JSON list of C-alpha atoms in Angstrom, two decimals:
[
{"chain": "A", "resi": 203, "resn": "ALA", "atom": "CA", "xyz": [112.40, 87.55, -112.39]},
{"chain": "A", "resi": 204, "resn": "GLN", "atom": "CA", "xyz": [113.58, 87.16, -108.84]},
{"chain": "A", "resi": 205, "resn": "SER", "atom": "CA", "xyz": [113.09, 89.88, -106.26]},
{"chain": "A", "resi": 206, "resn": "VAL", "atom": "CA", "xyz": [113.33, 90.50, -102.54]},
{"chain": "A", "resi": 207, "resn": "THR", "atom": "CA", "xyz": [111.28, 92.91, -100.44]},
{"chain": "A", "resi": 208, "resn": "GLN", "atom": "CA", "xyz": [112.29, 94.03, -96.99]},
{"chain": "A", "resi": 209, "resn": "PRO", "atom": "CA", "xyz": [109.29, 96.10, -95.89]},
{"chain": "A", "resi": 210, "resn": "ASP", "atom": "CA", "xyz": [111.02, 97.82, -92.98]},
{"chain": "A", "resi": 211, "resn": "ILE", "atom": "CA", "xyz": [113.68, 100.36, -93.88]},
{"chain": "A", "resi": 212, "resn": "HIS", "atom": "CA", "xyz": [114.54, 101.13, -90.25]},
{"chain": "A", "resi": 213, "resn": "ILE", "atom": "CA", "xyz": [113.71, 99.36, -86.99]},
{"chain": "A", "resi": 214, "resn": "THR", "atom": "CA", "xyz": [114.53, 100.48, -83.46]},
{"chain": "A", "resi": 215, "resn": "VAL", "atom": "CA", "xyz": [114.48, 98.07, -80.54]},
{"chain": "A", "resi": 216, "resn": "SER", "atom": "CA", "xyz": [115.65, 98.19, -76.95]},
{"chain": "A", "resi": 217, "resn": "GLU", "atom": "CA", "xyz": [118.55, 96.08, -75.84]},
{"chain": "A", "resi": 218, "resn": "GLY", "atom": "CA", "xyz": [117.26, 92.74, -74.56]},
{"chain": "A", "resi": 219, "resn": "ALA", "atom": "CA", "xyz": [114.06, 92.91, -76.62]},
{"chain": "A", "resi": 220, "resn": "SER", "atom": "CA", "xyz": [113.20, 90.34, -79.26]},
{"chain": "A", "resi": 221, "resn": "LEU", "atom": "CA", "xyz": [113.68, 91.09, -82.94]},
{"chain": "A", "resi": 222, "resn": "GLU", "atom": "CA", "xyz": [112.03, 90.03, -86.16]},
{"chain": "A", "resi": 223, "resn": "LEU", "atom": "CA", "xyz": [113.13, 91.38, -89.55]},
{"chain": "A", "resi": 224, "resn": "ARG", "atom": "CA", "xyz": [110.82, 90.64, -92.43]},
{"chain": "A", "resi": 225, "resn": "CYS", "atom": "CA", "xyz": [111.78, 89.36, -95.85]},
{"chain": "A", "resi": 226, "resn": "ASN", "atom": "CA", "xyz": [109.51, 88.40, -98.74]},
{"chain": "A", "resi": 227, "resn": "TYR", "atom": "CA", "xyz": [110.86, 86.97, -101.95]},
{"chain": "A", "resi": 228, "resn": "SER", "atom": "CA", "xyz": [109.71, 86.18, -105.45]},
{"chain": "A", "resi": 229, "resn": "TYR", "atom": "CA", "xyz": [111.34, 83.27, -107.22]},
{"chain": "A", "resi": 230, "resn": "GLY", "atom": "CA", "xyz": [110.02, 80.85, -109.81]},
{"chain": "A", "resi": 231, "resn": "ALA", "atom": "CA", "xyz": [111.59, 77.68, -108.44]},
{"chain": "A", "resi": 232, "resn": "THR", "atom": "CA", "xyz": [113.00, 76.41, -105.18]},
{"chain": "A", "resi": 233, "resn": "PRO", "atom": "CA", "xyz": [114.86, 79.35, -103.70]},
{"chain": "A", "resi": 234, "resn": "TYR", "atom": "CA", "xyz": [118.13, 79.51, -101.87]},
{"chain": "A", "resi": 235, "resn": "LEU", "atom": "CA", "xyz": [117.79, 82.17, -99.19]},
{"chain": "A", "resi": 236, "resn": "PHE", "atom": "CA", "xyz": [120.35, 84.14, -97.24]},
{"chain": "A", "resi": 237, "resn": "TRP", "atom": "CA", "xyz": [120.64, 86.77, -94.55]},
{"chain": "A", "resi": 238, "resn": "TYR", "atom": "CA", "xyz": [123.68, 89.02, -94.42]},
{"chain": "A", "resi": 239, "resn": "VAL", "atom": "CA", "xyz": [124.69, 91.68, -91.91]},
{"chain": "A", "resi": 240, "resn": "GLN", "atom": "CA", "xyz": [126.73, 94.80, -92.64]},
{"chain": "A", "resi": 241, "resn": "SER", "atom": "CA", "xyz": [128.31, 97.00, -90.00]},
{"chain": "A", "resi": 242, "resn": "PRO", "atom": "CA", "xyz": [129.03, 100.62, -91.00]},
{"chain": "A", "resi": 243, "resn": "GLY", "atom": "CA", "xyz": [131.81, 100.87, -93.56]},
{"chain": "A", "resi": 244, "resn": "GLN", "atom": "CA", "xyz": [132.26, 97.11, -93.72]},
{"chain": "A", "resi": 245, "resn": "GLY", "atom": "CA", "xyz": [131.52, 94.31, -96.14]},
{"chain": "A", "resi": 246, "resn": "LEU", "atom": "CA", "xyz": [128.66, 91.84, -95.79]},
{"chain": "A", "resi": 247, "resn": "GLN", "atom": "CA", "xyz": [128.89, 88.91, -93.42]},
{"chain": "A", "resi": 248, "resn": "LEU", "atom": "CA", "xyz": [126.76, 85.81, -93.93]},
{"chain": "A", "resi": 249, "resn": "LEU", "atom": "CA", "xyz": [124.45, 85.20, -90.96]},
{"chain": "A", "resi": 250, "resn": "LEU", "atom": "CA", "xyz": [122.62, 82.12, -92.18]},
{"chain": "A", "resi": 251, "resn": "LYS", "atom": "CA", "xyz": [121.36, 80.32, -95.25]},
{"chain": "A", "resi": 252, "resn": "TYR", "atom": "CA", "xyz": [118.54, 78.04, -96.35]},
{"chain": "A", "resi": 253, "resn": "PHE", "atom": "CA", "xyz": [119.02, 75.51, -99.14]},
{"chain": "A", "resi": 254, "resn": "SER", "atom": "CA", "xyz": [116.58, 72.72, -98.27]},
{"chain": "A", "resi": 255, "resn": "GLY", "atom": "CA", "xyz": [115.34, 70.56, -95.41]},
{"chain": "A", "resi": 256, "resn": "ASP", "atom": "CA", "xyz": [114.42, 71.93, -92.01]},
{"chain": "A", "resi": 257, "resn": "THR", "atom": "CA", "xyz": [112.65, 75.23, -92.53]},
{"chain": "A", "resi": 258, "resn": "LEU", "atom": "CA", "xyz": [114.02, 76.72, -89.31]},
{"chain": "A", "resi": 259, "resn": "VAL", "atom": "CA", "xyz": [117.69, 77.49, -89.74]},
{"chain": "A", "resi": 260, "resn": "GLN", "atom": "CA", "xyz": [120.17, 78.60, -87.13]},
{"chain": "A", "resi": 261, "resn": "GLY", "atom": "CA", "xyz": [122.93, 81.07, -87.83]},
{"chain": "A", "resi": 262, "resn": "ILE", "atom": "CA", "xyz": [125.74, 82.86, -86.14]},
{"chain": "A", "resi": 263, "resn": "LYS", "atom": "CA", "xyz": [125.38, 85.40, -83.32]},
{"chain": "A", "resi": 264, "resn": "GLY", "atom": "CA", "xyz": [122.20, 83.76, -82.03]},
{"chain": "A", "resi": 265, "resn": "PHE", "atom": "CA", "xyz": [120.09, 84.50, -85.12]},
{"chain": "A", "resi": 266, "resn": "GLU", "atom": "CA", "xyz": [117.58, 82.16, -86.70]},
{"chain": "A", "resi": 267, "resn": "ALA", "atom": "CA", "xyz": [115.26, 82.37, -89.70]},
{"chain": "A", "resi": 268, "resn": "GLU", "atom": "CA", "xyz": [112.21, 80.47, -90.80]},
{"chain": "A", "resi": 269, "resn": "PHE", "atom": "CA", "xyz": [111.40, 79.62, -94.42]},
{"chain": "A", "resi": 270, "resn": "LYS", "atom": "CA", "xyz": [107.66, 79.68, -95.14]},
{"chain": "A", "resi": 271, "resn": "ARG", "atom": "CA", "xyz": [107.03, 78.66, -98.71]},
{"chain": "A", "resi": 272, "resn": "SER", "atom": "CA", "xyz": [103.28, 79.41, -98.56]},
{"chain": "A", "resi": 273, "resn": "GLN", "atom": "CA", "xyz": [104.02, 83.00, -97.57]},
{"chain": "A", "resi": 274, "resn": "SER", "atom": "CA", "xyz": [107.19, 83.41, -99.67]},
{"chain": "A", "resi": 275, "resn": "SER", "atom": "CA", "xyz": [108.89, 84.65, -96.54]},
{"chain": "A", "resi": 276, "resn": "PHE", "atom": "CA", "xyz": [112.20, 84.15, -94.77]},
{"chain": "A", "resi": 277, "resn": "ASN", "atom": "CA", "xyz": [112.04, 86.26, -91.62]},
{"chain": "A", "resi": 278, "resn": "LEU", "atom": "CA", "xyz": [115.04, 86.72, -89.37]},
{"chain": "A", "resi": 279, "resn": "ARG", "atom": "CA", "xyz": [114.64, 86.49, -85.59]},
{"chain": "A", "resi": 280, "resn": "LYS", "atom": "CA", "xyz": [116.63, 86.89, -82.43]},
{"chain": "A", "resi": 281, "resn": "PRO", "atom": "CA", "xyz": [115.17, 86.38, -78.95]},
{"chain": "A", "resi": 282, "resn": "SER", "atom": "CA", "xyz": [117.28, 89.04, -77.19]},
{"chain": "A", "resi": 283, "resn": "VAL", "atom": "CA", "xyz": [119.08, 91.81, -79.04]},
{"chain": "A", "resi": 284, "resn": "HIS", "atom": "CA", "xyz": [122.49, 93.08, -77.98]},
{"chain": "A", "resi": 285, "resn": "TRP", "atom": "CA", "xyz": [123.83, 96.58, -78.66]},
{"chain": "A", "resi": 286, "resn": "SER", "atom": "CA", "xyz": [126.44, 95.05, -80.98]},
{"chain": "A", "resi": 287, "resn": "ASP", "atom": "CA", "xyz": [123.63, 93.83, -83.28]},
{"chain": "A", "resi": 288, "resn": "ALA", "atom": "CA", "xyz": [123.10, 97.39, -84.51]},
{"chain": "A", "resi": 289, "resn": "ALA", "atom": "CA", "xyz": [123.83, 97.17, -88.24]},
{"chain": "A", "resi": 290, "resn": "GLU", "atom": "CA", "xyz": [122.12, 96.85, -91.60]},
{"chain": "A", "resi": 291, "resn": "TYR", "atom": "CA", "xyz": [120.60, 93.51, -92.53]},
{"chain": "A", "resi": 292, "resn": "PHE", "atom": "CA", "xyz": [120.10, 92.22, -96.05]},
{"chain": "A", "resi": 293, "resn": "CYS", "atom": "CA", "xyz": [117.98, 89.34, -97.25]},
{"chain": "A", "resi": 294, "resn": "ALA", "atom": "CA", "xyz": [118.94, 87.69, -100.55]},
{"chain": "A", "resi": 295, "resn": "VAL", "atom": "CA", "xyz": [117.57, 85.04, -102.91]},
{"chain": "A", "resi": 296, "resn": "GLY", "atom": "CA", "xyz": [119.18, 82.89, -105.57]},
{"chain": "A", "resi": 297, "resn": "GLY", "atom": "CA", "xyz": [118.82, 79.42, -107.00]},
{"chain": "A", "resi": 298, "resn": "GLY", "atom": "CA", "xyz": [119.16, 76.83, -109.73]},
{"chain": "A", "resi": 299, "resn": "SER", "atom": "CA", "xyz": [121.81, 77.42, -112.35]},
{"chain": "A", "resi": 300, "resn": "ASN", "atom": "CA", "xyz": [121.56, 81.15, -111.78]},
{"chain": "A", "resi": 301, "resn": "TYR", "atom": "CA", "xyz": [124.72, 82.75, -110.43]},
{"chain": "A", "resi": 302, "resn": "LYS", "atom": "CA", "xyz": [122.86, 85.88, -109.54]},
{"chain": "A", "resi": 303, "resn": "LEU", "atom": "CA", "xyz": [122.03, 86.70, -105.94]},
{"chain": "A", "resi": 304, "resn": "THR", "atom": "CA", "xyz": [119.27, 89.29, -105.63]},
{"chain": "A", "resi": 305, "resn": "PHE", "atom": "CA", "xyz": [119.34, 91.44, -102.51]},
{"chain": "A", "resi": 306, "resn": "GLY", "atom": "CA", "xyz": [116.66, 93.37, -100.71]},
{"chain": "A", "resi": 307, "resn": "LYS", "atom": "CA", "xyz": [117.26, 97.06, -100.01]},
{"chain": "A", "resi": 308, "resn": "GLY", "atom": "CA", "xyz": [118.14, 96.31, -96.41]},
{"chain": "A", "resi": 309, "resn": "THR", "atom": "CA", "xyz": [116.78, 97.03, -92.91]},
{"chain": "A", "resi": 310, "resn": "LEU", "atom": "CA", "xyz": [118.76, 99.29, -90.62]},
{"chain": "A", "resi": 311, "resn": "LEU", "atom": "CA", "xyz": [118.60, 98.15, -87.01]},
{"chain": "A", "resi": 312, "resn": "THR", "atom": "CA", "xyz": [119.13, 100.61, -84.18]},
{"chain": "A", "resi": 313, "resn": "VAL", "atom": "CA", "xyz": [119.47, 99.27, -80.64]},
{"chain": "A", "resi": 314, "resn": "ASN", "atom": "CA", "xyz": [118.61, 101.57, -77.73]},
{"chain": "A", "resi": 315, "resn": "PRO", "atom": "CA", "xyz": [120.35, 101.02, -74.37]},
{"chain": "B", "resi": 78, "resn": "ASP", "atom": "CA", "xyz": [137.60, 80.79, -93.14]},
{"chain": "B", "resi": 79, "resn": "VAL", "atom": "CA", "xyz": [137.16, 82.31, -96.57]},
{"chain": "B", "resi": 80, "resn": "LYS", "atom": "CA", "xyz": [139.09, 85.50, -96.92]},
{"chain": "B", "resi": 81, "resn": "VAL", "atom": "CA", "xyz": [138.31, 88.05, -99.59]},
{"chain": "B", "resi": 82, "resn": "THR", "atom": "CA", "xyz": [140.54, 91.08, -99.63]},
{"chain": "B", "resi": 83, "resn": "GLN", "atom": "CA", "xyz": [140.27, 94.31, -101.58]},
{"chain": "B", "resi": 84, "resn": "SER", "atom": "CA", "xyz": [143.27, 96.42, -102.42]},
{"chain": "B", "resi": 85, "resn": "SER", "atom": "CA", "xyz": [142.04, 99.67, -100.89]},
{"chain": "B", "resi": 86, "resn": "ARG", "atom": "CA", "xyz": [139.48, 100.61, -98.26]},
{"chain": "B", "resi": 87, "resn": "TYR", "atom": "CA", "xyz": [139.29, 104.21, -99.45]},
{"chain": "B", "resi": 88, "resn": "LEU", "atom": "CA", "xyz": [140.21, 105.68, -102.82]},
{"chain": "B", "resi": 89, "resn": "VAL", "atom": "CA", "xyz": [139.94, 109.20, -104.20]},
{"chain": "B", "resi": 90, "resn": "LYS", "atom": "CA", "xyz": [140.31, 109.75, -107.95]},
{"chain": "B", "resi": 91, "resn": "ARG", "atom": "CA", "xyz": [139.78, 112.53, -110.46]},
{"chain": "B", "resi": 92, "resn": "THR", "atom": "CA", "xyz": [137.22, 112.55, -113.24]},
{"chain": "B", "resi": 93, "resn": "GLY", "atom": "CA", "xyz": [138.64, 110.89, -116.35]},
{"chain": "B", "resi": 94, "resn": "GLU", "atom": "CA", "xyz": [141.24, 108.81, -114.53]},
{"chain": "B", "resi": 95, "resn": "LYS", "atom": "CA", "xyz": [141.54, 105.08, -115.15]},
{"chain": "B", "resi": 96, "resn": "VAL", "atom": "CA", "xyz": [140.83, 103.26, -111.90]},
{"chain": "B", "resi": 97, "resn": "PHE", "atom": "CA", "xyz": [141.69, 99.69, -110.93]},
{"chain": "B", "resi": 98, "resn": "LEU", "atom": "CA", "xyz": [140.00, 97.95, -108.02]},
{"chain": "B", "resi": 99, "resn": "GLU", "atom": "CA", "xyz": [141.59, 94.65, -107.08]},
{"chain": "B", "resi": 100, "resn": "CYS", "atom": "CA", "xyz": [140.05, 91.71, -105.29]},
{"chain": "B", "resi": 101, "resn": "VAL", "atom": "CA", "xyz": [141.79, 88.54, -104.11]},
{"chain": "B", "resi": 102, "resn": "GLN", "atom": "CA", "xyz": [140.27, 85.43, -102.53]},
{"chain": "B", "resi": 103, "resn": "ASP", "atom": "CA", "xyz": [142.16, 82.60, -100.88]},
{"chain": "B", "resi": 104, "resn": "MET", "atom": "CA", "xyz": [139.63, 79.75, -101.04]},
{"chain": "B", "resi": 105, "resn": "ASP", "atom": "CA", "xyz": [140.14, 78.58, -104.62]},
{"chain": "B", "resi": 106, "resn": "HIS", "atom": "CA", "xyz": [136.65, 79.76, -105.54]},
{"chain": "B", "resi": 107, "resn": "GLU", "atom": "CA", "xyz": [135.63, 79.56, -109.19]},
{"chain": "B", "resi": 108, "resn": "ASN", "atom": "CA", "xyz": [133.13, 82.40, -109.03]},
{"chain": "B", "resi": 109, "resn": "MET", "atom": "CA", "xyz": [133.85, 86.04, -108.31]},
{"chain": "B", "resi": 110, "resn": "PHE", "atom": "CA", "xyz": [131.58, 89.08, -108.34]},
{"chain": "B", "resi": 111, "resn": "TRP", "atom": "CA", "xyz": [131.71, 92.86, -108.31]},
{"chain": "B", "resi": 112, "resn": "TYR", "atom": "CA", "xyz": [128.86, 94.91, -106.83]},
{"chain": "B", "resi": 113, "resn": "ARG", "atom": "CA", "xyz": [128.31, 98.54, -106.14]},
{"chain": "B", "resi": 114, "resn": "GLN", "atom": "CA", "xyz": [126.27, 99.67, -103.16]},
{"chain": "B", "resi": 115, "resn": "ASP", "atom": "CA", "xyz": [124.45, 102.98, -103.01]},
{"chain": "B", "resi": 116, "resn": "PRO", "atom": "CA", "xyz": [122.02, 104.33, -100.40]},
{"chain": "B", "resi": 117, "resn": "GLY", "atom": "CA", "xyz": [118.45, 103.53, -101.34]},
{"chain": "B", "resi": 118, "resn": "LEU", "atom": "CA", "xyz": [119.50, 101.34, -104.26]},
{"chain": "B", "resi": 119, "resn": "GLY", "atom": "CA", "xyz": [121.02, 98.43, -102.37]},
{"chain": "B", "resi": 120, "resn": "LEU", "atom": "CA", "xyz": [123.57, 96.12, -103.97]},
{"chain": "B", "resi": 121, "resn": "ARG", "atom": "CA", "xyz": [123.71, 95.96, -107.74]},
{"chain": "B", "resi": 122, "resn": "LEU", "atom": "CA", "xyz": [125.76, 93.43, -109.68]},
{"chain": "B", "resi": 123, "resn": "ILE", "atom": "CA", "xyz": [128.25, 94.93, -112.11]},
{"chain": "B", "resi": 124, "resn": "TYR", "atom": "CA", "xyz": [130.07, 91.87, -113.46]},
{"chain": "B", "resi": 125, "resn": "PHE", "atom": "CA", "xyz": [130.82, 88.34, -112.45]},
{"chain": "B", "resi": 126, "resn": "SER", "atom": "CA", "xyz": [133.25, 85.65, -113.52]},
{"chain": "B", "resi": 127, "resn": "TYR", "atom": "CA", "xyz": [132.77, 81.89, -113.28]},
{"chain": "B", "resi": 128, "resn": "ASP", "atom": "CA", "xyz": [136.25, 80.93, -114.44]},
{"chain": "B", "resi": 129, "resn": "VAL", "atom": "CA", "xyz": [139.60, 82.39, -115.40]},
{"chain": "B", "resi": 130, "resn": "LYS", "atom": "CA", "xyz": [139.26, 84.70, -118.40]},
{"chain": "B", "resi": 131, "resn": "MET", "atom": "CA", "xyz": [135.46, 84.25, -118.35]},
{"chain": "B", "resi": 132, "resn": "LYS", "atom": "CA", "xyz": [133.14, 87.11, -117.51]},
{"chain": "B", "resi": 133, "resn": "GLU", "atom": "CA", "xyz": [129.47, 87.92, -117.64]},
{"chain": "B", "resi": 134, "resn": "LYS", "atom": "CA", "xyz": [127.69, 91.26, -117.43]},
{"chain": "B", "resi": 135, "resn": "GLY", "atom": "CA", "xyz": [125.54, 91.92, -114.43]},
{"chain": "B", "resi": 136, "resn": "ASP", "atom": "CA", "xyz": [122.78, 94.46, -114.09]},
{"chain": "B", "resi": 137, "resn": "ILE", "atom": "CA", "xyz": [124.85, 97.64, -114.47]},
{"chain": "B", "resi": 138, "resn": "PRO", "atom": "CA", "xyz": [128.01, 96.96, -116.54]},
{"chain": "B", "resi": 139, "resn": "GLU", "atom": "CA", "xyz": [128.08, 100.29, -118.36]},
{"chain": "B", "resi": 140, "resn": "GLY", "atom": "CA", "xyz": [131.25, 102.25, -117.67]},
{"chain": "B", "resi": 141, "resn": "TYR", "atom": "CA", "xyz": [133.05, 99.24, -116.20]},
{"chain": "B", "resi": 142, "resn": "SER", "atom": "CA", "xyz": [135.19, 96.37, -117.40]},
{"chain": "B", "resi": 143, "resn": "VAL", "atom": "CA", "xyz": [136.77, 93.44, -115.59]},
{"chain": "B", "resi": 144, "resn": "SER", "atom": "CA", "xyz": [139.79, 91.21, -115.82]},
{"chain": "B", "resi": 145, "resn": "ARG", "atom": "CA", "xyz": [140.41, 87.75, -114.45]},
{"chain": "B", "resi": 146, "resn": "GLU", "atom": "CA", "xyz": [143.82, 86.42, -115.43]},
{"chain": "B", "resi": 147, "resn": "LYS", "atom": "CA", "xyz": [144.26, 84.24, -112.34]},
{"chain": "B", "resi": 148, "resn": "LYS", "atom": "CA", "xyz": [141.71, 82.27, -110.40]},
{"chain": "B", "resi": 149, "resn": "GLU", "atom": "CA", "xyz": [142.23, 84.11, -107.15]},
{"chain": "B", "resi": 150, "resn": "ARG", "atom": "CA", "xyz": [142.15, 87.66, -108.54]},
{"chain": "B", "resi": 151, "resn": "PHE", "atom": "CA", "xyz": [139.32, 89.66, -110.09]},
{"chain": "B", "resi": 152, "resn": "SER", "atom": "CA", "xyz": [139.85, 93.26, -111.10]},
{"chain": "B", "resi": 153, "resn": "LEU", "atom": "CA", "xyz": [137.26, 95.95, -111.76]},
{"chain": "B", "resi": 154, "resn": "ILE", "atom": "CA", "xyz": [138.32, 98.70, -114.14]},
{"chain": "B", "resi": 155, "resn": "LEU", "atom": "CA", "xyz": [136.78, 102.11, -114.56]},
{"chain": "B", "resi": 156, "resn": "GLU", "atom": "CA", "xyz": [138.16, 103.20, -117.93]},
{"chain": "B", "resi": 157, "resn": "SER", "atom": "CA", "xyz": [137.36, 106.88, -117.40]},
{"chain": "B", "resi": 158, "resn": "ALA", "atom": "CA", "xyz": [136.03, 107.57, -113.93]},
{"chain": "B", "resi": 159, "resn": "SER", "atom": "CA", "xyz": [133.02, 109.84, -113.58]},
{"chain": "B", "resi": 160, "resn": "THR", "atom": "CA", "xyz": [131.43, 111.42, -110.51]},
{"chain": "B", "resi": 161, "resn": "ASN", "atom": "CA", "xyz": [128.40, 109.11, -110.78]},
{"chain": "B", "resi": 162, "resn": "GLN", "atom": "CA", "xyz": [130.72, 106.19, -110.10]},
{"chain": "B", "resi": 163, "resn": "THR", "atom": "CA", "xyz": [131.34, 107.44, -106.59]},
{"chain": "B", "resi": 164, "resn": "SER", "atom": "CA", "xyz": [130.15, 104.49, -104.53]},
{"chain": "B", "resi": 165, "resn": "MET", "atom": "CA", "xyz": [131.03, 101.60, -102.26]},
{"chain": "B", "resi": 166, "resn": "TYR", "atom": "CA", "xyz": [132.39, 98.68, -104.31]},
{"chain": "B", "resi": 167, "resn": "LEU", "atom": "CA", "xyz": [132.10, 95.18, -102.92]},
{"chain": "B", "resi": 168, "resn": "CYS", "atom": "CA", "xyz": [133.82, 92.06, -104.21]},
{"chain": "B", "resi": 169, "resn": "ALA", "atom": "CA", "xyz": [132.53, 88.56, -103.45]},
{"chain": "B", "resi": 170, "resn": "SER", "atom": "CA", "xyz": [133.42, 84.97, -104.26]},
{"chain": "B", "resi": 171, "resn": "SER", "atom": "CA", "xyz": [131.68, 81.61, -104.17]},
{"chain": "B", "resi": 172, "resn": "SER", "atom": "CA", "xyz": [132.37, 77.97, -104.92]},
{"chain": "B", "resi": 173, "resn": "PRO", "atom": "CA", "xyz": [130.66, 76.08, -107.76]},
{"chain": "B", "resi": 174, "resn": "GLY", "atom": "CA", "xyz": [127.55, 73.98, -107.47]},
{"chain": "B", "resi": 175, "resn": "SER", "atom": "CA", "xyz": [123.87, 74.56, -106.99]},
{"chain": "B", "resi": 176, "resn": "GLY", "atom": "CA", "xyz": [123.32, 76.63, -103.89]},
{"chain": "B", "resi": 177, "resn": "ARG", "atom": "CA", "xyz": [127.02, 77.06, -103.22]},
{"chain": "B", "resi": 178, "resn": "ARG", "atom": "CA", "xyz": [127.44, 79.43, -106.14]},
{"chain": "B", "resi": 179, "resn": "ASN", "atom": "CA", "xyz": [124.88, 81.70, -104.49]},
{"chain": "B", "resi": 180, "resn": "GLU", "atom": "CA", "xyz": [126.57, 81.54, -101.08]},
{"chain": "B", "resi": 181, "resn": "GLN", "atom": "CA", "xyz": [128.81, 84.51, -101.58]},
{"chain": "B", "resi": 182, "resn": "PHE", "atom": "CA", "xyz": [131.60, 85.69, -99.30]},
{"chain": "B", "resi": 183, "resn": "PHE", "atom": "CA", "xyz": [132.32, 89.38, -99.33]},
{"chain": "B", "resi": 184, "resn": "GLY", "atom": "CA", "xyz": [135.38, 91.55, -98.99]},
{"chain": "B", "resi": 185, "resn": "PRO", "atom": "CA", "xyz": [135.46, 94.66, -96.77]},
{"chain": "B", "resi": 186, "resn": "GLY", "atom": "CA", "xyz": [134.63, 97.01, -99.63]},
{"chain": "B", "resi": 187, "resn": "THR", "atom": "CA", "xyz": [136.33, 99.96, -101.31]},
{"chain": "B", "resi": 188, "resn": "ARG", "atom": "CA", "xyz": [134.82, 103.39, -100.84]},
{"chain": "B", "resi": 189, "resn": "LEU", "atom": "CA", "xyz": [135.59, 105.20, -104.09]},
{"chain": "B", "resi": 190, "resn": "THR", "atom": "CA", "xyz": [135.18, 108.95, -104.43]},
{"chain": "B", "resi": 191, "resn": "VAL", "atom": "CA", "xyz": [135.51, 110.53, -107.87]},
{"chain": "B", "resi": 192, "resn": "LEU", "atom": "CA", "xyz": [136.06, 114.29, -107.80]}
]
């Protein structure tokens, strides 16, 4: 069975500080990995995805994530956080012939001025 | 850009009413999905469809049904709404193919309240 763990329910950072959101997954084959962002009352927006190849992937809004197969991790990073990054972030895993995308429970990011 | 639209942003219904949530996508995607999102429980898949008139149960199909008569439209039906179906409902779509079917594009959501 596939699963995703986001260990941090809530993270608070200061504007301009660096950010890392953790994601660990369990999947029996080569995973496809995703990060989504959700602003309050909105749908989910795709930030970035990993299918294969370079393990460091770049996304929108200055975000990047690194796939580490040995650690079953796909952590999201941003070098300098902006107040507009305050939102909830979801990591997700899927793959193969499986239509299902399994989501983590999310990490809520608060940005202090 | 892919656009997924949902018929209502907010909806208030009474217990026992039949409720229709509509979702339309404009990218000719084969696959469409319905999720519900609840605090502490995350996103849970209700149903998905990989072709017109085809549907598959997700993790929590009880109390729901779906309809897909046209490729671009996927409807979620609550036959007799109950208060425990108060939730945020999210529709998504994706194109076929390994990897692409998992790259889902979401609508803005419908916040349903059942009184």
